[in-house]
Every structure is written in C-alpha cells, then in structure tokens.
XYZ file of C-alpha atoms in Angstrom:
618
model
C 18.701 -22.308 -23.433
C 15.601 -24.350 -23.750
C 12.526 -23.709 -21.368
C 12.679 -27.522 -20.505
C 16.264 -27.105 -18.814
C 14.482 -24.877 -16.288
C 11.379 -26.869 -16.242
C 12.046 -30.339 -15.141
C 10.149 -33.598 -13.967
C 10.729 -33.002 -10.442
C 9.430 -29.472 -10.630
C 6.072 -30.359 -12.195
C 2.978 -30.851 -9.914
C -0.066 -32.121 -11.760
C -2.488 -32.254 -8.982
C -2.680 -28.829 -6.974
C -5.426 -29.492 -4.611
C -5.514 -26.020 -2.958
C -8.655 -24.103 -3.430
C -7.149 -20.562 -2.676
C -4.175 -18.381 -3.762
C -1.939 -18.711 -0.547
C -2.099 -22.285 -0.601
C -1.577 -22.820 -4.250
C 1.785 -20.578 -3.956
C 2.932 -22.515 -0.933
C 2.369 -25.790 -3.028
C 4.538 -24.479 -5.803
C 7.119 -23.183 -3.349
C 7.305 -26.570 -1.736
C 7.805 -28.157 -5.204
C 10.753 -25.888 -5.925
C 12.262 -26.534 -2.585
C 11.968 -30.238 -2.695
C 13.531 -30.411 -6.029
C 16.690 -28.315 -4.394
C 16.178 -25.199 -6.399
C 15.958 -22.793 -3.309
C 18.401 -21.461 -0.561
C 15.739 -20.207 1.573
C 11.998 -21.473 1.244
C 10.574 -18.780 3.436
C 12.485 -15.779 1.710
C 11.510 -16.941 -1.508
C 7.881 -17.144 -0.576
C 8.006 -13.757 0.921
C 9.343 -12.397 -2.364
C 6.688 -14.232 -4.315
C 3.836 -12.511 -2.044
C 5.534 -9.219 -2.255
C 5.228 -9.400 -6.007
C 1.582 -10.247 -5.567
C 1.044 -7.279 -3.591
C 2.124 -4.999 -6.282
C -0.509 -6.545 -8.686
C -1.869 -10.160 -9.116
C 0.055 -12.437 -11.363
C -3.230 -14.232 -12.208
C -3.119 -13.027 -16.035
C -6.486 -14.569 -16.971
C -7.616 -17.318 -19.354
C -6.969 -19.716 -16.393
C -3.218 -19.053 -15.979
C -1.131 -17.574 -13.121
C 2.516 -16.848 -13.326
C 3.787 -16.023 -9.750
C 7.481 -15.092 -10.143
C 10.250 -13.389 -8.074
C 13.954 -12.636 -8.408
C 15.720 -13.215 -5.215
C 18.900 -14.386 -3.751
C 16.785 -17.011 -1.943
C 16.985 -19.055 -5.248
C 19.793 -21.444 -5.899
C 19.348 -21.709 -9.461
C 17.046 -20.528 -12.112
C 14.013 -22.790 -12.451
C 10.491 -23.067 -13.234
C 7.689 -24.998 -11.323
C 4.426 -26.188 -13.120
C 1.339 -26.708 -11.391
C -2.255 -27.890 -12.628
C -5.486 -27.553 -10.750
C -8.455 -29.448 -12.261
C -11.182 -27.666 -10.166
C -9.488 -24.359 -10.461
C -8.009 -21.793 -7.717
C -9.471 -18.562 -6.762
C -6.403 -16.629 -7.777
C -7.889 -13.072 -7.929
C -6.956 -13.124 -11.561
C -7.476 -10.186 -13.804
C -10.483 -11.639 -15.525
C -11.990 -12.765 -12.139
C -11.790 -16.617 -13.353
C -10.259 -19.444 -11.533
C -6.651 -20.412 -12.529
C -5.870 -23.923 -13.665
C -2.446 -23.613 -14.994
C 0.641 -22.243 -12.742
C 3.981 -21.559 -13.845
C 6.145 -20.436 -10.815
C 9.326 -18.768 -12.132
C 12.216 -18.562 -9.674
C 15.277 -16.369 -10.727
C 18.213 -15.883 -8.726
C 19.746 -12.236 -8.465
C 22.686 -13.083 -10.734
C 20.395 -14.748 -13.362
C 22.074 -14.280 -16.871
C 20.585 -13.368 -19.986
C 20.307 -16.923 -21.212
C 17.867 -17.817 -18.159
C 16.040 -14.634 -18.579
C 15.537 -15.161 -22.176
C 14.051 -18.594 -21.725
C 11.831 -17.318 -19.001
C 10.549 -14.532 -21.059
C 9.745 -17.125 -23.966
C 7.613 -19.049 -21.539
C 5.388 -16.010 -20.849
C 5.042 -15.861 -24.840
C 3.811 -19.361 -25.060
C 1.386 -18.851 -22.396
C -0.324 -16.302 -24.797
C -1.130 -19.177 -27.044
C -4.314 -20.586 -26.707
C -3.593 -23.963 -28.108
C -0.528 -24.361 -25.911
C -2.943 -23.730 -22.871
C -5.431 -26.303 -23.987
C -2.892 -29.002 -24.479
C -1.397 -28.171 -21.132
C -4.649 -28.551 -19.441
C -5.011 -32.075 -20.859
C -1.499 -33.283 -20.613
C -1.755 -36.729 -18.863
C 2.011 -37.092 -17.517
C 4.762 -34.953 -16.585
C 6.749 -36.178 -19.753
C 3.698 -34.885 -21.868
C 3.928 -31.454 -20.332
C 7.728 -31.135 -21.113
C 6.957 -32.356 -24.683
C 4.294 -29.636 -25.295
C 6.421 -27.018 -23.902
C 9.192 -28.034 -26.340
C 7.088 -28.084 -29.302
C 6.144 -24.320 -28.684
C 9.601 -23.287 -27.526
C 11.270 -21.632 -30.594
C 13.889 -19.007 -30.148
C 13.034 -15.798 -31.751
C 15.399 -13.475 -33.409
C 15.273 -9.870 -32.025
C 13.033 -7.577 -33.953
C 14.949 -4.713 -34.703
C 13.566 -3.425 -38.019
C 12.604 0.155 -38.518
C 8.943 1.265 -38.606
C 9.750 4.491 -40.584
C 7.816 4.857 -43.854
C 4.905 2.555 -42.898
C 1.233 3.942 -42.911
C -0.029 4.675 -39.405
C 1.863 2.729 -36.613
C 2.138 2.833 -32.987
C 5.020 2.290 -30.660
C 4.845 0.848 -27.075
C 7.148 0.221 -23.984
C 6.109 -2.546 -21.574
C 7.736 -3.177 -18.128
C 6.878 -4.783 -14.990
C 8.752 -4.487 -11.573
C 10.775 -8.107 -12.113
C 10.930 -7.989 -15.796
C 10.412 -11.611 -16.210
C 6.866 -12.409 -17.178
C 4.390 -9.655 -17.505
C 6.722 -7.418 -19.613
C 6.831 -10.061 -22.503
C 3.096 -11.073 -22.024
C 1.835 -7.534 -22.467
C 4.263 -7.221 -25.394
C 3.172 -10.219 -27.273
C -0.439 -9.314 -26.600
C -0.056 -5.831 -28.184
C 1.689 -7.453 -31.234
C -0.719 -10.129 -31.738
C -3.833 -7.824 -31.585
C -2.156 -5.382 -33.676
C -1.416 -8.063 -36.361
C -5.122 -9.105 -36.153
C -6.268 -5.676 -36.650
C -3.858 -4.992 -39.381
C -1.829 -2.299 -37.362
C 1.959 -1.773 -37.522
C 3.253 -1.707 -34.144
C 6.763 -1.850 -32.706
C 7.185 -2.765 -28.794
C 10.184 -2.106 -26.571
C 10.527 -4.606 -23.687
C 12.333 -3.381 -20.299
C 12.996 -6.734 -18.900
C 15.410 -8.004 -16.409
C 18.011 -8.753 -19.312
C 17.777 -5.099 -20.251
C 15.733 -3.127 -22.876
C 15.212 -4.901 -26.203
C 13.756 -3.798 -29.335
C 14.572 -0.115 -28.131
C 12.544 2.518 -29.943
C 14.614 4.974 -32.009
C 14.001 8.818 -32.210
C 12.614 8.603 -35.772
C 10.240 5.726 -34.986
C 8.874 7.743 -32.013
C 8.674 10.926 -34.165
C 6.737 9.110 -36.979
C 4.251 7.178 -34.498
C 0.741 8.139 -34.203
C 0.849 7.775 -30.379
C 2.661 5.869 -27.642
C 1.462 3.157 -25.460
C 3.300 2.940 -22.015
C 2.106 -0.356 -20.098
C 4.307 -0.286 -17.305
C 4.303 -0.859 -13.330
C 7.941 0.473 -13.169
C 9.824 3.577 -14.227
C 10.376 4.003 -18.050
C 12.482 6.546 -19.722
C 9.699 9.243 -20.675
C 11.611 12.214 -21.699
C 11.906 10.993 -25.428
C 8.068 11.005 -25.674
C 7.691 14.707 -25.273
C 5.087 16.151 -27.558
C 3.591 12.926 -28.297
C -0.062 11.424 -27.255
C 0.966 9.061 -24.533
C -1.343 6.311 -22.997
C 0.141 5.443 -19.639
C -1.232 2.347 -17.963
C -0.664 -0.898 -15.935
C 1.308 -3.546 -17.529
C -1.708 -5.929 -16.847
C -3.864 -3.821 -19.128
C -1.644 -4.572 -21.843
C -2.190 -8.089 -21.465
C -5.961 -7.706 -20.851
C -6.979 -4.846 -23.106
C -4.561 -4.666 -26.043
C -7.290 -3.907 -28.545
C -8.771 -1.082 -26.610
C -5.246 0.611 -25.965
C -4.525 0.230 -29.921
C -7.624 1.630 -30.832
C -7.147 4.624 -28.250
C -3.578 5.320 -29.678
C -4.952 5.245 -33.304
C -7.648 7.848 -32.163
C -4.990 9.838 -30.228
C -7.066 9.501 -27.155
C -4.512 10.523 -24.661
C -2.828 13.757 -23.450
C 0.195 15.177 -25.026
C 3.273 14.196 -22.848
C 4.970 17.238 -21.359
C 7.959 16.063 -19.607
C 8.377 19.692 -17.791
C 4.945 19.277 -16.322
C 5.561 15.771 -15.367
C 8.802 16.596 -13.434
C 6.731 19.374 -11.719
C 4.272 16.708 -10.643
C 6.993 14.221 -9.690
C 8.660 16.992 -7.450
C 5.113 17.541 -5.866
C 4.821 13.730 -5.191
C 8.168 14.008 -3.417
C 6.884 16.853 -1.252
C 4.095 14.605 -0.178
C 6.631 11.776 0.666
C 7.237 13.096 4.314
C 3.502 12.432 5.010
C 3.861 9.102 3.617
C 6.885 8.193 5.697
C 5.116 9.743 8.745
C 1.906 7.775 8.026
C 3.924 4.517 7.584
C 5.160 5.106 11.351
C 1.944 6.138 12.616
C 0.101 2.920 10.999
C 2.621 0.682 12.357
C 2.667 2.328 15.933
C -1.277 2.138 16.170
C -1.409 -1.495 17.383
C 0.661 -0.857 20.208
C -1.196 2.572 21.128
C -4.756 0.926 20.627
C -3.899 -2.398 22.659
C -1.979 -0.593 25.362
C -4.549 2.246 25.639
C -7.577 -0.105 26.124
C -5.644 -2.192 28.428
C -4.701 0.839 30.578
C -8.535 1.686 30.361
C -9.566 -1.688 31.439
C -7.261 -1.561 34.548
C -9.234 1.514 35.457
C -12.431 -0.389 36.005
C -10.909 -1.746 39.125
C -10.139 1.876 40.507
C -7.958 4.681 39.000
C -5.249 3.992 41.269
C -5.827 0.156 41.681
C -2.484 -0.715 39.944
C -0.622 0.890 42.667
C 0.316 -1.805 45.456
C 0.419 1.166 47.898
C -3.054 2.093 47.274
C -5.868 0.682 49.365
C -7.879 -0.161 45.976
C -5.031 -2.224 44.681
C -5.682 -5.096 42.719
C -3.000 -7.512 40.984
C -5.024 -7.863 37.685
C -5.132 -4.004 37.501
C -1.199 -3.933 38.196
C -0.742 -6.449 35.405
C -2.968 -4.729 32.724
C -1.186 -1.473 33.654
C 2.246 -3.106 33.466
C 1.485 -4.590 30.061
C -0.382 -1.528 28.527
C 1.356 1.137 30.019
C 4.691 -0.070 30.993
C 5.370 -1.958 27.834
C 3.035 -1.458 24.722
C 3.116 2.463 25.604
C 6.820 2.206 26.177
C 7.315 0.951 22.419
C 5.035 3.717 20.801
C 7.850 6.164 19.961
C 10.778 3.747 19.200
C 8.084 1.827 16.763
C 7.107 5.213 15.224
C 10.730 6.070 14.531
C 11.833 2.685 13.153
C 9.055 2.531 10.790
C 9.502 6.163 9.520
C 13.013 5.396 8.892
C 12.371 2.075 7.330
C 10.019 3.871 5.046
C 12.852 6.399 3.791
C 15.717 3.971 3.805
C 14.219 0.416 3.551
C 15.344 -2.212 6.005
C 18.921 -0.553 6.845
C 17.073 2.225 8.580
C 14.972 0.163 10.830
C 17.684 -0.394 13.522
C 18.934 3.354 13.626
C 15.383 4.612 13.764
C 14.394 2.194 16.643
C 17.319 3.343 18.613
C 16.863 6.949 17.860
C 13.228 6.610 18.993
C 14.193 4.720 22.163
C 16.630 7.675 22.934
C 14.041 10.107 22.223
C 11.574 8.473 24.593
C 14.060 8.044 27.422
C 15.473 11.428 27.025
C 12.232 13.324 27.302
C 11.817 14.404 23.688
C 8.778 12.191 23.507
C 6.594 11.797 20.236
C 7.852 14.792 18.714
C 11.329 13.713 19.231
C 10.462 10.422 17.917
C 9.278 11.726 14.655
C 12.618 13.688 14.365
C 14.702 10.536 15.043
C 12.832 8.559 12.431
C 13.447 11.145 9.678
C 16.889 11.635 10.894
C 17.863 8.072 10.890
C 16.299 7.348 7.634
C 18.146 10.254 5.755
C 21.272 9.343 7.427
C 21.042 5.799 6.197
C 20.184 7.132 2.579
C 23.453 9.273 2.775
C 25.453 6.106 3.813
C 24.128 4.080 1.024
C 25.269 6.900 -1.441
C 28.718 7.228 0.417
C 29.432 3.265 0.218
C 27.747 2.868 -3.257
C 31.144 2.045 -4.959
C 32.499 -0.614 -2.990
C 33.706 -3.598 -4.644
C 30.864 -6.106 -5.325
C 32.764 -8.599 -3.114
C 32.139 -6.361 0.011
C 28.365 -5.951 -0.975
C 27.026 -8.228 1.686
C 28.938 -6.433 4.691
C 26.838 -3.184 4.243
C 23.702 -4.452 5.593
C 24.993 -6.467 8.351
C 27.875 -4.175 9.610
C 28.238 -0.895 7.736
C 24.631 0.532 7.835
C 23.703 -0.707 11.266
C 27.052 0.477 13.055
C 27.320 3.823 11.359
C 23.375 4.358 11.198
C 23.104 3.723 14.873
C 25.996 5.638 16.127
C 25.275 8.758 13.927
C 21.693 8.895 14.953
C 22.545 8.270 18.486
C 25.195 11.018 18.641
C 22.738 13.500 16.916
C 19.823 12.473 19.441
C 22.025 12.770 22.503
C 23.787 16.016 21.781
C 21.606 18.043 19.294
C 17.924 16.868 19.520
C 16.805 15.543 22.963
C 17.388 18.643 25.115
C 15.660 21.317 22.973
C 12.997 19.149 21.766
C 12.473 17.881 25.363
C 11.885 21.391 26.434
C 9.383 22.177 23.779
C 7.432 18.829 24.450
C 7.222 19.651 28.173
C 6.084 23.249 27.318
C 3.374 21.815 25.032
C 2.125 19.280 27.814
C 2.169 21.784 30.619
C 0.293 24.241 28.275
C -2.537 21.665 27.308
C -2.729 20.451 30.981
C -3.184 24.017 32.191
C -5.753 25.040 29.704
C -8.819 27.029 31.027
C -12.231 25.984 30.112
C -12.541 28.567 27.378
C -9.150 27.608 25.547
C -9.916 23.935 25.976
C -13.208 24.368 24.216
C -11.749 26.347 21.364
C -9.070 23.676 21.011
C -11.605 20.948 20.913
C -13.667 22.896 18.225
C -10.508 23.262 16.112
C -9.827 19.558 16.337
C -13.369 18.592 15.574
C -13.349 20.564 12.452
C -10.060 19.181 11.263
C -11.524 15.782 11.655
C -14.465 16.590 9.528
C -12.955 18.512 6.851
C -11.455 15.900 4.539
C -12.859 12.742 6.455
C -9.773 10.537 6.440
C -7.386 12.930 4.467
C -4.247 14.669 5.539
C -6.003 17.319 7.643
C -7.862 14.603 9.536
C -4.900 12.556 9.852
C -2.981 15.650 11.351
C -5.499 15.865 14.105
C -5.262 12.138 14.823
C -1.418 12.225 15.058
C -1.337 15.365 17.141
C -3.878 13.447 19.637
C -1.849 10.372 19.547
C 1.309 12.072 20.315
C -0.369 13.684 23.491
C -1.371 10.186 24.763
C 2.391 9.513 24.839
C 3.018 12.475 27.149
C -0.361 11.725 29.420
C -2.741 14.129 28.002
C -5.814 12.348 27.210
C -8.546 14.954 26.547
C -8.029 16.059 23.066
C -7.798 12.339 21.962
C -11.304 12.008 23.222
C -12.400 15.165 21.487
C -10.857 13.823 18.348
C -12.490 10.467 18.415
C -15.780 11.853 19.285
C -15.759 14.526 16.283
C -14.543 11.744 13.963
C -17.822 9.854 14.515
C -19.987 12.813 13.642
C -19.945 13.282 9.632
C -21.380 9.680 9.149
C -24.004 9.929 11.980
C -24.916 13.412 10.818
C -25.414 12.043 7.206
C -27.522 9.163 8.728
C -29.772 11.269 10.870
C -30.327 13.695 7.707
C -31.358 11.006 5.369
C -33.833 9.887 8.156
C -35.310 13.428 9.117
C -35.294 14.861 5.699
C -36.222 12.081 3.272
C -37.435 14.645 0.396
C -33.805 15.989 0.297
C -32.290 12.701 -0.759
C -32.776 10.184 -3.465
C -33.937 6.599 -2.730
C -30.283 5.307 -3.320
C -28.768 8.262 -0.945
C -31.366 7.141 1.913
C -30.251 3.304 1.455
C -26.709 4.492 1.989
C -27.635 6.764 4.706
C -28.807 3.661 6.711
C -25.380 2.118 6.595
C -23.862 5.451 7.891
C -25.513 4.755 11.242
C -23.162 1.620 11.556
C -20.219 3.453 9.914
C -20.772 6.389 12.422
C -20.991 4.087 15.583
C -17.949 2.068 14.177
C -15.810 5.408 13.806
C -15.583 4.843 10.097
C -15.623 8.952 8.972
C -15.111 7.980 5.461
C -18.703 6.614 5.191
C -19.711 10.448 4.518
C -17.512 10.869 1.590
C -19.868 9.817 -1.183
C -22.294 12.471 0.196
C -19.597 15.154 0.487
C -18.300 14.560 -2.977
C -21.795 14.725 -4.260
C -22.619 17.909 -2.608
C -19.529 19.562 -1.141
C -20.606 23.082 -0.527
C -23.549 22.135 1.744
C -22.413 18.809 3.299
C -18.733 19.724 4.333
C -19.563 22.879 6.252
C -22.542 21.322 7.943
C -20.470 18.092 9.290
C -17.706 20.492 10.221
C -19.965 22.547 12.355
C -21.321 19.459 14.046
C -17.949 17.991 14.648
C -16.691 21.339 16.239
C -19.667 21.336 18.506
C -18.742 17.585 19.452
C -15.088 18.496 20.150
C -15.848 21.539 21.848
C -18.328 19.827 24.445
C -15.986 16.818 24.975
C -13.253 19.144 26.058
C -15.705 21.443 28.187
C -16.757 18.187 30.018
C -13.205 17.412 30.474
C -13.628 13.885 29.157
C -10.214 11.659 28.662
C -9.468 8.861 26.430
C -6.503 6.624 26.659
C -7.305 4.495 23.619
C -6.632 6.206 20.178
C -9.999 4.673 18.696
C -13.524 6.052 18.547
C -16.758 4.191 18.160
C -19.352 2.917 20.472
C -16.932 0.303 21.755
C -14.774 2.957 23.679
C -17.397 5.220 25.088
C -17.545 3.177 28.118
C -13.744 3.401 28.588
C -13.630 7.218 28.733
C -12.536 9.209 31.828
C -14.909 11.942 33.155
C -18.289 10.444 32.330
C -19.535 8.182 29.320
C -23.046 9.610 29.236
C -21.838 13.139 28.700
C -19.308 11.898 26.021
C -22.349 10.141 24.223
C -24.469 13.302 24.511
C -21.446 15.338 22.844
C -21.587 12.958 19.929
C -25.284 13.009 19.523
C -25.535 16.769 19.843
C -22.801 17.290 16.967
C -24.478 14.727 14.858
C -27.883 16.313 15.238
C -26.496 19.839 14.473
C -24.889 18.312 11.381
C -28.029 16.675 10.464
C -30.218 19.924 10.632
C -27.779 21.965 8.860
C -27.848 19.291 5.986
C -31.623 19.281 6.081
C -31.932 23.008 5.797
C -29.351 23.802 3.225
C -30.049 21.046 0.737
C -32.718 21.437 -1.932
C -35.541 18.870 -2.334
C -35.004 15.934 -4.657
C -37.506 16.403 -7.779
C-alpha cells in the first residue's frame, strides 16, 4: 500500500495557524474529522493527548508525529499540516515544529496499513524530504514528494554473525507506529555513517520484525534497547545492555552506538531484574492508594475550606435552630460538609479501583466506597473497598478472557459493571462494613478522648513523619492518616500535620539567614526561596539541602517539626482543610495566633540545630 492512499488531498492542511501544541492537535483532528476518517472526534483527540502524556511526539528537526491507535478511527489515515511560523510543540530538541503528520490507526488496522505508516516515519528522517515538504506550494506537490520517497523496503533478515564488531538493538514505542521505526532508522543511518555494523529489531504494531537470533545476540558487542514499552529481555542475560527511551534512539543514535562499542552499560542479569520488578509490584499498592488520595483531595480541600468559611458566621450558624443561624453559613455547610465531604470516600475507593483495573474498576469501587461511607466503615473501609473492587474486576477480566471476539463489547458495558458491583457490594455488606466500622469507631473515640500528654506525643510523631522524607512515602502516610480522620470528624491531627509540613523549608530559610557562614552563596540564594515555599506548604523546598547534608539537616528539621506538631496538639488546634500554608492559618479552630507560634517555634528550632551542626564553608 502506498502512503498516499492514507494521506489524501482532503487530509492536508497547508496553513496551520495555531501557536501552541494543543490547538495544533485540534486543527489536525478537525482535518481528519472533516474528511470523514473518524467515528468519534472527542475520543480520538483524547487518545492523541494520552499518547503525548507518555512522551512528546515532537521528534525534533521541526517535525511532530502525533498518533494514536483507537476504535474512534473509522479507517487508517494520515493528516498533514504545515505551519510557516512554527508551533511550540515541546519537541525533543526544544525547537518549534513546522511539519505535522497525524497518524490515525483503527484498532483493527492490518499489516499493510501499519507498514505504510512505518514507512512514513522513515521518510521523515530524510533531511531532503523535510526540506521539500516545507516548500511545497500545493497539496498535490505534497503528495508527489511523499510518493517520490515512498519505496517499499524488503525485510532485513541477514545474519550478522562473522562480522567484525557489531551491535544489536531493539526499538519499541507504546503504539508501535511511528517512534519505533524512526529510532530504528536513526540507529541504522548513524551506524552506516560511522562504519559500524548493526541489526535493529522493531517491535511495532504489526509485530516484531527483523527479530534478533540467539547467535547474533551472543556475538554482539552490546545491546541497545530503546523502548517505552516492555521488551523480551531474558535473551540478553550476560550482555552489556543500554536501556533508554525510544526518543533517545531518535535524538542520540551516535551517543548510544559509541556507548555500546565501549560496553559502557551494566551486564544484564534477568534474575536481578525480576527481583526489582517484584519490588516494584510491592510498591504498586502505594501507587494505587496515592491515585485514590490525589483524586479525592479536591473534594477534601474545597469542602474543608467551605466548612471553615461557614464557621466565620459562628460555629453553629449553619443550624436553623441556633440563634446565630445564617442562611449563607447553612449553604456553605451543605455544599462543603453535606456534599463535597460526602463524596470523599466513594471517590477515594473509585480511583483506587480504577488504578488497579482501569475504567471497569471505577463503578464497583465507587459503589463499594459509598457503602463504606453509609455503613460506618468510613475512610478505612473506603480504602478496603477500592482494593477489593479493583482486584475483583482484575479477576473477572481473567475469568472472561476467552469469550468469543463477537462478545468483546459486552464485557465493559454489562459483565464487569454487573458482577463487579454485585460482588463488591456483597463483600462490603456482609464481610467488611461491620468489623471495619467497629475499628473506625474505636480509633475515633480514642483520638477524641486523648489526654494532653498522649496528644502531644501523637503530634510529635506525626510532625517527625512529615519532615523525615519531605514528600516521600512516610510523609504521605502521615498525610493520609490526617485526611482519613477529617472524614470522621477529628480535626486536630490534620492541623499538626499541616503545621509540621511547613517547618523544613522555613527552618532552612531561617538557617541560611542567621548562619550565613555555614552556607555557600548559591545555598543562601536558594534559602530565600524557601521562605515562600515554607509559607506555601511546599515541604519539598528543603530536599536539596537535605540531599547535600542529610546527617545534619534531616534530624534538625525532624526535631523542629516534632515540636510544631506537639505544640499544635497541646493547644488543641483543629483544621478542617487538608492543606497547609499561610492561607489556612486564619481558618483553624482553637486560635490562629498560637498555631502561628507553633509553626515559627519549630522553624526556629530547626534553624538553630542546622546552624550549630553544620561546619563553616571555606
């Protein structure tokens, strides 16, 4: 198949006027849609943007190849666009893009289509072709230029055994349409220029081509794997393997080849790699939990601040029976407390399940979270519901994996939601809600009834957790703990957590101001920005200082944060908004002045510890 059977006059736009990436993509999507090539314009655009999130398709040299393979495409096609002034496309080389080829491949694209699309990628590596396309006066001229360079190549299956020094490589990208072949062509072209023998296996949409043999791998100096998706790696055990992004294969072929010749790469050990993969799988639970928490936060932040604002009219002003009643206070409490806060647990569970099982997990997770919230299991029950729903749907996917292709569409619209919701609902109703509800109630009562001494200890522990890794897993664990208690009506731990999170950057800023001889000029300048970061609750501002001197800095900021957390709990200060910073100091319950004192006291203690422990800079 010729490329010009996919790229036609009605899919060419020679006057892209957009100045930014998103608008340029919209122009090209409109071109394909107007030509009748799409089933669903919106879904196709979403697929294009999702691909861009993985890595930019602006390959440099003024070229961008946005592409997607989706059922939203009616027939395989290519849209060509040209911008004279250039578009800021966030390209790999930082230069504006002038030539655009948007590739639209349907889910059922056959090998003939995919091979033509891959040849287009190869043509765009040719400098002469790009130059001619930039100057083409008409649509017909564009088609003639493409035709002149469109030559079907026979598969390269020659053996490399017996050659002097040679390299083997594998290229692969998520869609397997464009970057896979461009990286392969870039590596082969640069190897030919350098007089180096190379064989490149491409793992594209139409399957692996030019597959490496065992003998070729054994005789290779090293292996280059330029891929953004999984590649069969066990065959490379014992070889020097350079693993990099597919974009690096396009941008830096010479650097990769030179590194391979020098064997500047670790020897691949599949046993060690499998151990690392298992470790990554263990951290997957944390990833799923954080996906739920991050999507839940807008509800918590917005709802919490609305509740706090309602208290400005009086703590009971939302109650029509109270003498201080005000209708605005009631409205704010209804919106923030009754609705935004009411969605916290269902949203948490839904997005945990979605992280595990993709979209089919969303509905079972949301229903499970709603049942946890209404059944008294609360935040803890919502977490359980999310993981339960997610893994149940994963099990359903495996159970129905062998259904006939004709019934494929019925899975997502009937089987997964029906069985997923039912199984999750039964489990929550008869297994989870009652025991977890009892645990949740016990924790809430314990925290509510804490004496001053125990509350101070809890505040100190939470403060140290916030400062230990400054945005890492321990920090996030403290944050999730406080957020969960908000849903149960316990607000003091959240105030302590938010105050403690401000201490590391503020302590660093004060230290660089008070002990200038202990820091370099660059560190003192960076210290000034930590005032802003600290008052804005950006704990991560302290990370560069902690990384440069962890033995002195981390214990110092932990000490200050512990004092702040303890003081906040001792003063019985509560905070309904799960956010820190100077913006919410005025919204705390129990006295904003003492809350501010707690923060500044901890920051000063951290600064003094840092100043005394660090050695003067020569």
